[in-house]
C-alpha positions as semicolon CSV with decimal commas, in nm:
position;residue;x (nm);y (nm);z (nm)
1;M;3,691;-0,768;-0,169
2;S;3,514;-0,795;0,180
3;K;3,376;-1,115;0,341
4;I;3,026;-1,118;0,400
5;R;2,776;-1,380;0,518
6;V;2,409;-1,437;0,594
7;G;2,255;-1,573;0,886
8;F;1,895;-1,731;0,951
9;G;1,717;-1,681;1,263
10;F;1,402;-1,846;1,418
11;D;1,212;-1,833;1,738
12;V;0,891;-1,926;1,887
13;H;0,735;-1,907;2,218
14;Q;0,387;-1,991;2,374
15;L;0,107;-1,741;2,463
16;K;-0,022;-1,706;2,794
17;A;-0,306;-1,524;2,925
18;Q;-0,246;-1,230;3,149
19;H;0,121;-1,213;3,040
20;P;0,302;-0,920;2,890
21;F;0,374;-0,946;2,528
22;V;0,673;-0,786;2,416
23;M;0,771;-0,778;2,068
24;G;1,061;-0,588;1,904
25;G;1,120;-0,403;2,237
26;V;0,760;-0,303;2,254
27;T;0,537;-0,367;2,482
28;L;0,198;-0,489;2,320
29;Q;-0,153;-0,442;2,452
30;H;-0,329;-0,786;2,445
31;H;-0,537;-1,057;2,676
32;S;-0,209;-1,282;2,642
33;G;0,193;-1,246;2,641
34;A;0,505;-1,445;2,486
35;Y;0,608;-1,650;2,816
36;G;0,972;-1,718;2,829
37;H;1,282;-1,689;3,049
38;S;1,376;-1,338;2,954
39;D;1,081;-1,115;2,825
40;A;1,035;-1,391;2,535
41;D;1,058;-1,124;2,273
42;V;1,057;-1,360;1,989
43;L;1,124;-1,085;1,744
44;V;1,473;-0,967;1,917
45;H;1,543;-1,374;1,972
46;A;1,544;-1,474;1,633
47;I;1,757;-1,149;1,503
48;C;1,988;-1,242;1,771
49;D;2,032;-1,601;1,639
50;A;2,048;-1,481;1,274
51;L;2,353;-1,229;1,401
52;L;2,505;-1,541;1,571
53;G;2,483;-1,801;1,319
54;A;2,557;-1,553;1,059
55;A;2,898;-1,531;1,227
56;N;2,958;-1,869;1,338
57;L;2,921;-1,805;1,695
58;R;2,656;-2,072;1,799
59;D;2,299;-1,981;1,901
60;I;2,142;-1,743;2,177
61;G;2,098;-2,051;2,390
62;Y;2,475;-2,099;2,389
63;H;2,525;-1,745;2,526
64;F;2,235;-1,696;2,700
65;S;2,074;-2,045;2,870
66;N;1,755;-2,029;3,053
67;K;1,917;-2,233;3,343
68;D;2,085;-1,899;3,416
69;E;1,941;-1,645;3,657
70;R;2,100;-1,352;3,547
71;W;1,877;-1,352;3,226
72;R;1,550;-1,413;3,396
73;G;1,318;-1,114;3,306
74;I;1,548;-0,931;3,106
75;S;1,516;-0,716;2,835
76;S;1,603;-0,924;2,491
77;L;1,752;-0,572;2,378
78;I;2,032;-0,612;2,627
79;L;2,065;-0,962;2,512
80;L;2,097;-0,845;2,138
81;Q;2,335;-0,584;2,248
82;H;2,578;-0,825;2,378
83;V;2,533;-1,008;2,061
84;V;2,645;-0,727;1,842
85;Q;2,937;-0,680;2,117
86;L;3,005;-1,040;2,033
87;L;3,018;-0,952;1,637
88;K;3,230;-0,642;1,666
89;D;3,514;-0,829;1,934
90;N;3,514;-1,081;1,589
91;G;3,516;-0,828;1,303
92;W;3,176;-0,809;1,188
93;S;2,921;-0,546;1,113
94;I;2,564;-0,545;1,062
95;G;2,463;-0,482;0,707
96;N;2,072;-0,554;0,755
97;I;1,835;-0,729;0,927
98;D;1,495;-0,873;0,749
99;A;1,215;-1,016;0,973
100;M;0,892;-1,200;0,962
101;I;0,649;-1,224;1,258
102;C;0,378;-1,473;1,238
103;L;0,056;-1,430;1,457
104;E;-0,313;-1,373;1,440
105;A;-0,322;-1,074;1,692
106;P;-0,266;-0,826;1,794
107;K;-0,206;-0,622;1,476
108;I;0,154;-0,534;1,457
109;N;0,181;-0,299;1,188
110;P;0,099;-0,006;1,376
111;H;0,406;-0,059;1,629
112;I;0,666;-0,126;1,347
113;P;0,839;0,214;1,353
114;D;0,862;0,185;1,739
115;M;1,004;-0,151;1,713
116;K;1,245;-0,092;1,452
117;T;1,368;0,225;1,666
118;H;1,446;0,017;1,973
119;I;1,628;-0,260;1,752
120;A;1,834;-0,017;1,561
121;Q;1,921;0,146;1,882
122;A;2,018;-0,153;2,030
123;A;2,208;-0,304;1,745
124;G;2,404;0,028;1,651
125;I;2,255;0,010;1,297
126;S;2,021;0,254;1,106
127;E;1,631;0,206;1,130
128;E;1,630;0,209;0,690
129;D;1,870;-0,143;0,760
130;I;1,576;-0,316;0,925
131;S;1,285;-0,457;0,760
132;I;0,983;-0,604;0,974
133;K;0,682;-0,745;0,832
134;A;0,372;-0,935;0,984
135;T;0,142;-1,222;0,829
136;T;-0,129;-1,426;0,989
137;N;-0,126;-1,845;0,995
138;E;-0,478;-1,789;0,859
139;Q;-0,623;-1,966;1,157
140;M;-0,434;-2,242;1,123
141;G;-0,204;-2,469;1,372
142;F;-0,071;-2,342;1,734
143;I;-0,046;-1,992;1,595
144;G;-0,380;-1,979;1,456
145;R;-0,520;-2,099;1,771
146;E;-0,331;-1,808;1,934
147;E;-0,126;-2,059;2,127
148;G;0,207;-1,909;1,999
149;V;0,374;-1,688;1,821
150;V;0,698;-1,708;1,572
151;A;0,952;-1,483;1,413
152;Y;1,188;-1,558;1,139
153;T;1,472;-1,334;1,042
154;V;1,761;-1,318;0,804
155;C;2,054;-1,089;0,814
156;L;2,373;-0,982;0,628
157;I;2,713;-0,916;0,788
158;E;3,029;-0,790;0,667
159;K;3,410;-0,840;0,783
160;V;3,534;-0,520;0,903
């Protein structure tokens, strides 16, 4: 019997005017974008945290501190590649990733195929093993006011 584990990831970033909006490795056209130390890709950050948590390897902040200049402005897909290597080094492989993005705008649905391609390439898994969905916050709270964006993910990993 093989050992499997489930991980949960969450990330949130402020939206700032005239700032790039990177989601799932895709730059979206919008009047504001997620702000952070790296490229502030909430989707990929949440995926990293889910994978790290499932493997009991702490969290994204532990491995990629926002006080470390090596990570300033870096593509979060590179962080994901590092996380996947950590999993491999510890005998884990990814089964699947399921993600939910919560924001009012821009519309995510047209970009999901490209996001899945970028994430699959960075994680070394099939696009069929990645699910990305999006919803709004029905104009409530900081998400509804377009002040921030949130991503939730779950993943399954298996001991190789």
